[in-house]
Tab-separated table of C-alpha atoms and ligand atoms in Angstrom:
chain	number	residue	atom	x	y	z
A	1	UNK	CA	0.000	0.000	0.000
A	2	UNK	CA	1.350	3.406	-0.953
A	3	UNK	CA	1.481	6.093	1.782
A	4	UNK	CA	-0.604	8.232	-0.599
A	5	UNK	CA	-3.461	5.762	-0.201
A	6	UNK	CA	-4.084	7.362	3.203
A	7	UNK	CA	-4.966	10.619	1.446
A	8	UNK	CA	-8.079	11.539	-0.524
A	9	UNK	CA	-6.032	11.805	-3.727
A	10	UNK	CA	-8.074	12.040	-6.943
A	11	UNK	CA	-8.743	8.502	-8.192
A	12	UNK	CA	-7.224	9.265	-11.598
A	13	UNK	CA	-3.969	10.389	-9.930
A	14	UNK	CA	-3.479	7.198	-7.905
A	15	UNK	CA	-0.341	5.372	-9.048
A	16	UNK	CA	0.897	8.412	-11.017
A	17	UNK	CA	4.466	9.676	-10.513
A	18	UNK	CA	5.786	13.220	-10.941
A	19	UNK	CA	7.132	13.975	-14.419
A	20	UNK	CA	10.823	14.660	-14.892
A	21	UNK	CA	14.103	13.434	-16.300
A	22	UNK	CA	16.738	12.225	-13.809
A	23	UNK	CA	18.764	15.192	-12.472
A	24	UNK	CA	22.155	13.463	-12.065
A	25	UNK	CA	25.431	15.196	-11.312
A	26	UNK	CA	27.550	13.721	-14.111
A	27	UNK	CA	30.250	15.425	-16.240
A	28	UNK	CA	28.320	15.514	-19.539
A	29	UNK	CA	24.641	16.441	-19.219
A	30	UNK	CA	22.868	16.151	-22.560
A	31	UNK	CA	19.394	15.130	-21.420
A	32	UNK	CA	17.042	18.123	-21.047
A	33	UNK	CA	17.835	20.259	-24.109
A	34	UNK	CA	19.423	23.103	-22.174
A	35	UNK	CA	21.790	25.609	-23.743
A	36	UNK	CA	25.225	24.462	-22.464
A	37	UNK	CA	26.646	27.992	-22.194
A	38	UNK	CA	26.162	29.876	-18.885
A	39	UNK	CA	25.699	33.663	-18.945
A	40	UNK	CA	28.764	35.900	-19.158
A	41	UNK	CA	29.980	37.903	-16.155
A	42	UNK	CA	28.474	41.044	-17.711
A	43	UNK	CA	25.007	39.440	-17.894
A	44	UNK	CA	25.387	38.022	-14.381
A	45	UNK	CA	26.242	41.529	-13.082
A	46	UNK	CA	23.193	43.077	-14.782
A	47	UNK	CA	20.912	40.314	-13.440
A	48	UNK	CA	22.295	40.842	-9.931
A	49	UNK	CA	21.765	44.615	-10.167
A	50	UNK	CA	18.192	44.189	-11.439
A	51	UNK	CA	17.358	41.712	-8.675
A	52	UNK	CA	18.844	44.059	-6.047
A	53	UNK	CA	16.661	46.838	-7.408
A	54	UNK	CA	13.548	44.669	-7.268
A	55	UNK	CA	14.457	43.527	-3.743
A	56	UNK	CA	13.843	47.054	-2.457
A	57	UNK	CA	10.125	46.686	-3.160
A	58	UNK	CA	9.547	42.996	-2.479
A	59	UNK	CA	7.000	43.976	0.187
A	60	UNK	CA	4.726	44.848	-2.756
A	61	UNK	CA	3.088	42.473	-5.223
A	62	UNK	CA	4.543	42.482	-8.754
A	63	UNK	CA	2.835	43.943	-11.821
A	64	UNK	CA	0.003	41.420	-12.256
A	65	UNK	CA	-0.075	41.941	-16.005
A	66	UNK	CA	3.729	42.026	-16.488
A	67	UNK	CA	3.249	44.830	-19.002
A	68	UNK	CA	6.910	45.886	-19.278
A	69	UNK	CA	8.077	42.325	-19.833
A	70	UNK	CA	5.309	41.592	-22.328
A	71	UNK	CA	6.204	44.725	-24.312
A	72	UNK	CA	9.845	43.561	-24.453
A	73	UNK	CA	8.730	40.073	-25.555
A	74	UNK	CA	6.477	41.576	-28.242
A	75	UNK	CA	9.440	43.577	-29.572
A	76	UNK	CA	11.665	40.480	-29.603
A	77	UNK	CA	9.033	38.331	-31.352
A	78	UNK	CA	8.293	41.029	-33.924
A	79	UNK	CA	12.000	40.869	-34.793
A	80	UNK	CA	12.304	37.064	-34.843
A	81	UNK	CA	9.039	36.284	-36.613
A	82	UNK	CA	8.950	39.277	-38.914
A	83	UNK	CA	5.335	40.049	-37.944
A	84	UNK	CA	4.553	43.120	-35.820
A	85	UNK	CA	3.037	42.174	-32.452
A	86	UNK	CA	1.660	44.379	-29.696
A	87	UNK	CA	1.757	43.925	-25.930
A	88	UNK	CA	-1.877	42.757	-25.794
A	89	UNK	CA	-1.031	39.860	-28.145
A	90	UNK	CA	1.657	38.464	-25.849
A	91	UNK	CA	1.308	36.596	-22.550
A	92	UNK	CA	3.982	35.281	-20.173
A	93	UNK	CA	4.132	32.706	-17.367
A	94	UNK	CA	6.557	30.495	-15.449
A	95	UNK	CA	7.886	28.488	-18.364
A	96	UNK	CA	5.927	27.520	-21.447
A	97	UNK	CA	4.687	24.555	-19.412
A	98	UNK	CA	2.603	26.976	-17.356
A	99	UNK	CA	1.512	28.857	-20.479
A	100	UNK	CA	0.180	25.645	-22.013
A	101	UNK	CA	-1.467	24.508	-18.785
A	102	UNK	CA	-3.266	27.889	-18.715
A	103	UNK	CA	-4.341	27.340	-22.344
A	104	UNK	CA	-5.819	23.960	-21.379
A	105	UNK	CA	-7.483	25.533	-18.313
A	106	UNK	CA	-9.111	28.142	-20.543
A	107	UNK	CA	-9.927	26.069	-23.639
A	108	UNK	CA	-9.973	22.449	-22.428
A	109	UNK	CA	-11.912	20.977	-19.529
A	110	UNK	CA	-14.483	18.266	-18.799
A	111	UNK	CA	-16.329	17.070	-21.887
A	112	UNK	CA	-13.668	18.551	-24.160
A	113	UNK	CA	-10.806	16.977	-26.085
A	114	UNK	CA	-7.211	17.932	-26.820
A	115	UNK	CA	-5.347	16.306	-29.721
A	116	UNK	CA	-1.712	15.896	-30.650
A	117	UNK	CA	0.304	13.601	-32.919
A	118	UNK	CA	2.710	11.096	-31.348
A	119	UNK	CA	5.528	10.760	-30.670
A	120	UNK	CA	5.516	14.207	-29.126
A	121	UNK	CA	6.249	16.095	-25.894
A	122	UNK	CA	5.377	13.912	-22.935
A	123	UNK	CA	3.967	16.739	-20.778
A	124	UNK	CA	0.974	17.287	-23.082
A	125	UNK	CA	-1.063	14.386	-21.657
A	126	UNK	CA	-0.367	15.743	-18.171
A	127	UNK	CA	-1.843	19.171	-18.984
A	128	UNK	CA	-4.894	17.294	-20.266
A	129	UNK	CA	-5.137	15.042	-17.198
A	130	UNK	CA	-4.754	17.978	-14.800
A	131	UNK	CA	-7.546	19.934	-16.501
A	132	UNK	CA	-9.892	16.909	-16.958
A	133	UNK	CA	-9.565	17.230	-20.720
A	134	UNK	CA	-9.860	14.038	-22.800
A	135	UNK	CA	-6.516	13.288	-24.445
A	136	UNK	CA	-6.299	11.832	-27.954
A	137	UNK	CA	-3.202	11.240	-30.093
A	138	UNK	CA	-3.004	10.611	-33.805
A	139	UNK	CA	0.053	8.967	-35.333
A	140	UNK	CA	2.981	10.519	-37.158
A	141	UNK	CA	4.523	8.928	-40.241
A	142	UNK	CA	7.548	6.643	-40.048
A	143	UNK	CA	9.857	9.655	-40.443
A	144	UNK	CA	7.928	11.567	-37.718
A	145	UNK	CA	5.991	13.917	-40.019
A	146	UNK	CA	2.295	14.752	-40.017
A	147	UNK	CA	0.190	12.576	-42.289
A	148	UNK	CA	-2.452	14.902	-43.794
A	149	UNK	CA	-5.082	12.151	-44.076
A	150	UNK	CA	-4.540	10.964	-40.506
A	151	UNK	CA	-4.600	14.584	-39.311
A	152	UNK	CA	-7.938	15.346	-41.007
A	153	UNK	CA	-9.453	12.065	-39.852
A	154	UNK	CA	-8.492	12.530	-36.184
A	155	UNK	CA	-9.698	16.159	-36.118
A	156	UNK	CA	-12.987	15.282	-37.845
A	157	UNK	CA	-13.643	12.377	-35.488
A	158	UNK	CA	-12.737	14.046	-32.184
A	159	UNK	CA	-13.538	17.743	-32.849
A	160	UNK	CA	-10.916	18.892	-30.276
A	161	UNK	CA	-11.173	22.294	-28.615
A	162	UNK	CA	-7.345	22.326	-28.475
A	163	UNK	CA	-4.708	20.956	-30.862
A	164	UNK	CA	-1.111	20.910	-29.590
A	165	UNK	CA	1.612	20.793	-32.249
A	166	UNK	CA	5.249	21.035	-31.238
A	167	UNK	CA	7.344	22.465	-34.065
A	168	UNK	CA	10.203	21.648	-33.923
A	169	UNK	CA	8.747	18.585	-32.257
A	170	UNK	CA	10.182	17.056	-29.106
A	171	UNK	CA	11.616	14.356	-29.112
A	172	UNK	CA	11.908	14.002	-32.890
A	173	UNK	CA	13.280	17.468	-33.833
A	174	UNK	CA	11.057	17.614	-36.909
A	175	UNK	CA	9.399	20.935	-37.817
A	176	UNK	CA	6.129	21.631	-39.619
A	177	UNK	CA	5.783	23.689	-42.777
A	178	UNK	CA	3.471	26.717	-42.769
A	179	UNK	CA	1.203	24.908	-45.229
A	180	UNK	CA	0.860	21.990	-42.802
A	181	UNK	CA	0.012	24.302	-39.880
A	182	UNK	CA	-2.469	26.227	-42.025
A	183	UNK	CA	-4.099	22.904	-43.025
A	184	UNK	CA	-4.471	21.885	-39.368
A	185	UNK	CA	-5.979	25.303	-38.609
A	186	UNK	CA	-8.528	24.895	-41.413
A	187	UNK	CA	-9.492	21.400	-40.201
A	188	UNK	CA	-9.566	22.178	-36.467
A	189	UNK	CA	-12.687	23.601	-34.838
A	190	UNK	CA	-10.817	25.037	-31.826
A	191	UNK	CA	-7.572	26.571	-30.706
A	192	UNK	CA	-4.394	25.445	-32.491
A	193	UNK	CA	-1.264	25.791	-30.371
A	194	UNK	CA	2.107	25.626	-32.139
A	195	UNK	CA	4.709	24.989	-29.443
A	196	UNK	CA	7.906	26.619	-30.713
A	197	UNK	CA	9.995	25.973	-27.593
A	198	UNK	CA	12.908	25.238	-29.959
A	199	UNK	CA	11.908	27.788	-32.619
A	200	UNK	CA	15.176	29.728	-32.631
A	201	UNK	CA	17.115	26.595	-33.601
A	202	UNK	CA	15.153	26.031	-36.818
A	203	UNK	CA	17.209	25.550	-39.987
A	204	UNK	CA	17.430	28.239	-42.669
A	205	UNK	CA	14.257	28.020	-44.728
A	206	UNK	CA	12.088	26.693	-41.875
A	207	UNK	CA	9.696	29.571	-41.087
A	208	UNK	CA	8.058	30.368	-37.745
A	209	UNK	CA	4.307	29.955	-37.272
A	210	UNK	CA	4.314	33.568	-36.025
A	211	UNK	CA	3.908	34.500	-39.688
A	212	UNK	CA	0.491	32.827	-39.713
A	213	UNK	CA	-0.922	34.812	-36.767
A	214	UNK	CA	-2.463	37.689	-38.747
A	215	UNK	CA	-6.088	36.805	-39.563
A	216	UNK	CA	-6.044	33.532	-37.577
A	217	UNK	CA	-7.689	34.362	-34.219
A	218	UNK	CA	-7.613	30.723	-32.976
A	219	UNK	CA	-3.870	30.262	-33.589
A	220	UNK	CA	-1.421	30.426	-30.666
A	221	UNK	CA	2.380	30.259	-30.849
A	222	UNK	CA	4.183	29.433	-27.598
A	223	UNK	CA	7.856	30.081	-26.961
A	224	UNK	CA	10.274	29.771	-24.044
A	225	UNK	CA	13.449	31.421	-22.792
A	226	UNK	CA	14.616	28.009	-21.453
A	227	UNK	CA	16.351	26.792	-24.599
A	228	UNK	CA	17.998	29.134	-27.135
A	229	UNK	CA	17.942	32.026	-24.625
A	230	UNK	CA	19.927	29.983	-22.083
A	231	UNK	CA	17.524	30.922	-19.273
A	232	UNK	CA	16.073	27.567	-18.162
A	233	UNK	CA	16.635	28.509	-14.516
A	234	UNK	CA	14.748	31.801	-14.952
A	235	UNK	CA	11.471	29.989	-15.803
A	236	UNK	CA	9.948	32.221	-18.426
A	237	UNK	CA	7.635	31.045	-21.188
A	238	UNK	CA	5.301	33.105	-23.338
A	239	UNK	CA	2.782	33.047	-26.133
A	240	UNK	CA	1.750	35.177	-29.070
A	241	UNK	CA	-1.838	35.115	-30.306
A	242	UNK	CA	-4.847	37.330	-30.860
A	243	UNK	CA	-5.587	39.726	-27.991
A	244	UNK	CA	-8.784	37.708	-27.378
A	245	UNK	CA	-6.791	34.543	-26.631
A	246	UNK	CA	-4.665	36.542	-24.184
A	247	UNK	CA	-7.804	37.865	-22.485
A	248	UNK	CA	-9.120	34.302	-22.152
A	249	UNK	CA	-5.903	33.113	-20.521
A	250	UNK	CA	-5.951	36.069	-18.114
A	251	UNK	CA	-9.216	34.711	-16.676
A	252	UNK	CA	-7.541	31.513	-15.417
A	253	UNK	CA	-4.120	32.813	-14.386
A	254	UNK	CA	-3.434	33.076	-10.676
A	255	UNK	CA	-3.040	36.642	-9.429
A	256	UNK	CA	0.629	37.722	-9.418
A	257	UNK	CA	1.680	34.397	-10.956
A	258	UNK	CA	4.917	35.888	-12.313
A	259	UNK	CA	7.223	37.063	-9.522
A	260	UNK	CA	8.891	40.472	-9.607
A	261	UNK	CA	12.298	38.783	-9.754
A	262	UNK	CA	11.269	36.561	-12.680
A	263	UNK	CA	9.998	39.585	-14.594
A	264	UNK	CA	13.174	41.583	-13.883
A	265	UNK	CA	15.548	38.739	-14.779
A	266	UNK	CA	13.714	37.988	-18.026
A	267	UNK	CA	13.851	41.668	-19.026
A	268	UNK	CA	17.607	41.763	-18.436
A	269	UNK	CA	17.973	38.623	-20.547
A	270	UNK	CA	15.922	40.195	-23.351
A	271	UNK	CA	18.115	43.309	-23.209
A	272	UNK	CA	21.072	40.967	-23.780
A	273	UNK	CA	19.298	38.916	-26.461
A	274	UNK	CA	22.108	39.136	-29.007
A	275	UNK	CA	24.668	37.820	-26.559
A	276	UNK	CA	22.472	35.102	-25.023
A	277	UNK	CA	21.372	33.877	-28.442
A	278	UNK	CA	24.974	34.132	-29.652
A	279	UNK	CA	25.629	30.401	-29.392
A	280	UNK	CA	22.556	29.395	-31.428
A	281	UNK	CA	24.412	29.288	-34.771
A	282	UNK	CA	27.190	27.204	-33.288
A	283	UNK	CA	24.675	24.814	-31.672
A	284	UNK	CA	22.836	24.443	-34.983
A	285	UNK	CA	26.103	23.603	-36.758
A	286	UNK	CA	27.002	21.110	-34.023
A	287	UNK	CA	23.517	19.589	-34.364
A	288	UNK	CA	23.944	19.160	-38.126
A	289	UNK	CA	27.363	17.580	-37.572
A	290	UNK	CA	25.874	15.219	-34.970
A	291	UNK	CA	23.121	14.068	-37.361
A	292	UNK	CA	25.718	13.395	-40.074
A	293	UNK	CA	28.029	11.593	-37.681
A	294	UNK	CA	25.271	9.337	-36.316
A	295	UNK	CA	24.195	8.446	-39.859
A	296	UNK	CA	27.851	7.761	-40.686
A	297	UNK	CA	27.828	5.208	-37.864
A	298	UNK	CA	25.058	3.319	-39.632
A	299	UNK	CA	22.355	4.611	-37.295
A	300	UNK	CA	19.186	6.488	-38.165
A	301	UNK	CA	19.024	10.114	-37.013
A	302	UNK	CA	15.830	12.137	-37.433
A	303	UNK	CA	16.109	15.407	-39.374
A	304	UNK	CA	16.338	18.051	-36.634
A	305	UNK	CA	15.385	21.741	-36.463
A	306	UNK	CA	16.014	21.748	-32.691
A	307	UNK	CA	18.985	21.556	-30.299
A	308	UNK	CA	18.748	17.778	-29.951
A	309	UNK	CA	18.820	14.697	-32.151
A	310	UNK	CA	16.718	11.534	-31.909
A	311	UNK	CA	18.674	8.487	-33.021
A	312	UNK	CA	18.071	4.767	-33.377
A	313	UNK	CA	17.302	2.076	-33.941
A	314	UNK	CA	18.896	0.373	-30.982
A	315	UNK	CA	18.601	-3.248	-29.947
A	316	UNK	CA	18.299	-2.332	-26.275
A	317	UNK	CA	18.037	1.407	-25.793
A	318	UNK	CA	18.059	1.227	-22.018
A	319	UNK	CA	21.349	-0.684	-22.100
A	320	UNK	CA	22.862	1.949	-24.430
A	321	UNK	CA	21.581	4.767	-22.186
A	322	UNK	CA	23.106	3.035	-19.121
A	323	UNK	CA	26.468	2.313	-20.810
A	324	UNK	CA	26.735	5.982	-21.824
A	325	UNK	CA	25.875	7.054	-18.278
A	326	UNK	CA	28.565	4.676	-16.959
A	327	UNK	CA	30.959	6.736	-19.117
A	328	UNK	CA	29.696	10.029	-17.628
A	329	UNK	CA	27.367	10.952	-20.506
A	330	UNK	CA	23.717	11.484	-19.576
A	331	UNK	CA	21.242	11.481	-22.472
A	332	UNK	CA	17.460	10.932	-22.531
A	333	UNK	CA	15.528	7.711	-22.821
A	334	UNK	CA	12.449	9.012	-24.569
A	335	UNK	CA	10.551	8.635	-27.834
A	336	UNK	CA	9.693	5.412	-29.623
A	337	UNK	CA	11.220	2.150	-28.441
A	338	UNK	CA	14.691	1.677	-29.888
A	339	UNK	CA	15.459	5.404	-30.023
A	340	UNK	CA	17.338	7.813	-27.715
A	341	UNK	CA	17.594	11.605	-27.690
A	342	UNK	CA	20.827	13.545	-27.234
A	343	UNK	CA	20.850	17.305	-26.563
A	344	UNK	CA	23.482	19.377	-28.326
A	345	UNK	CA	26.195	20.528	-25.924
A	346	UNK	CA	29.597	22.147	-26.319
A	347	UNK	CA	32.055	20.683	-28.856
A	348	UNK	CA	33.884	18.986	-25.953
A	349	UNK	CA	30.646	17.461	-24.631
A	350	UNK	CA	29.698	16.182	-28.088
A	351	UNK	CA	33.181	14.696	-28.493
A	352	UNK	CA	32.658	12.875	-25.184
A	353	UNK	CA	29.269	11.597	-26.425
A	354	UNK	CA	30.789	10.329	-29.690
A	355	UNK	CA	33.721	8.679	-27.902
A	356	UNK	CA	31.395	6.935	-25.462
A	357	UNK	CA	29.150	5.710	-28.281
A	358	UNK	CA	32.133	4.387	-30.264
A	359	UNK	CA	33.328	2.665	-27.113
A	360	UNK	CA	30.105	0.671	-26.838
A	361	UNK	CA	29.510	0.313	-30.598
A	362	UNK	CA	29.281	-3.490	-30.670
A	363	UNK	CA	26.184	-3.449	-28.454
A	364	UNK	CA	24.448	-0.508	-30.090
A	365	UNK	CA	22.771	-1.458	-33.380
A	366	UNK	CA	19.725	-3.599	-33.906
B	1	PMP	N1	7.584	22.425	-25.046
B	1	PMP	C1	8.489	21.525	-25.412
B	1	PMP	C2	8.343	20.855	-26.731
B	1	PMP	C3	9.550	21.211	-24.558
B	1	PMP	O1	10.436	20.279	-24.921
B	1	PMP	C4	9.649	21.859	-23.292
B	1	PMP	C5	10.763	21.581	-22.313
B	1	PMP	N2	11.351	20.378	-22.341
B	1	PMP	C6	8.670	22.785	-22.957
B	1	PMP	C7	7.652	23.048	-23.865
B	1	PMP	C8	8.618	23.469	-21.630
B	1	PMP	O2	9.709	24.247	-21.358
B	1	PMP	P1	9.655	25.413	-20.287
B	1	PMP	O3	8.532	25.140	-19.323
B	1	PMP	O4	10.999	25.361	-19.639
B	1	PMP	O5	9.409	26.663	-21.057
């Protein structure tokens, strides 16, 4: 009997465990798609000064609507997506996880359905569970793309109030074309959320769904500062959409959900955007090299627009994961059976990953 059985836990939560990858203190950590480069001393000094400034008024609640931060995010997105956005079209919360939970709180709920296409980000079913939204997944093709017939069939059958599409998708790295997103939007009766957590890592020629926002009031694009922006510890996610979507989300947000320190730190990071995003080109090049190298080893590696690569197909993926960990390299056991995901780290970290994989080569392939 579990100690939790003593508590009046919701029946549907009995036996559930908290989500999360192992946080292990090993030399090479390539398992949660972080940016491997810490902030420079100059950024650290500006963050410290901003936090000290905020500390003087911590007796007061923060700006409930985070207007200054949202204006800065709107300016950044207008630059990155090439579409002008205003402060009322942008919303922010503690990581894009919270943004998407708020979207499900506002647009999902009992008697409603949310749809995605697997394999995809493993938190999506948890947002659905936590908001009593029915969760349905369609299938992706063998090379992890959307199948237009399957997409139309699943949307017609389930009539979801929310569709969640990660692009680039986690754990596969594959991105959607604008035509594919527009087709989902036409077929979907409800809100279509394009989760661009890894958007800044997209390859040249892969556009952002931000371009589709004008004239699509049910479209939402979510982003995060946890990945390209190298601010995973700051916990700042955001969305861009019509002002009506933002107003809907404001109904369900908790008052003062975004602390004064979070808002201040995120604004400092945005002021240093060029520097913090400075490693993105190098990480993209390292990603492309990693895909090529894995294929050169006779493995399959999914085409990636993100800062990670899904590779397979492995006879015993858990054994490979464990052997790499034994050599100090932590990657992620996720995605379809036979596949593993490696985040892109520094050149030295990737060299350690390659050396460890070569070391165990005889036991790797199917
Ligand atoms: N979406 C995707 C596809 C992700 O992989 C992640 C993080 N692993 C998130 C959203 C959430 O990131 P955060 O809450 O740090 O913004």
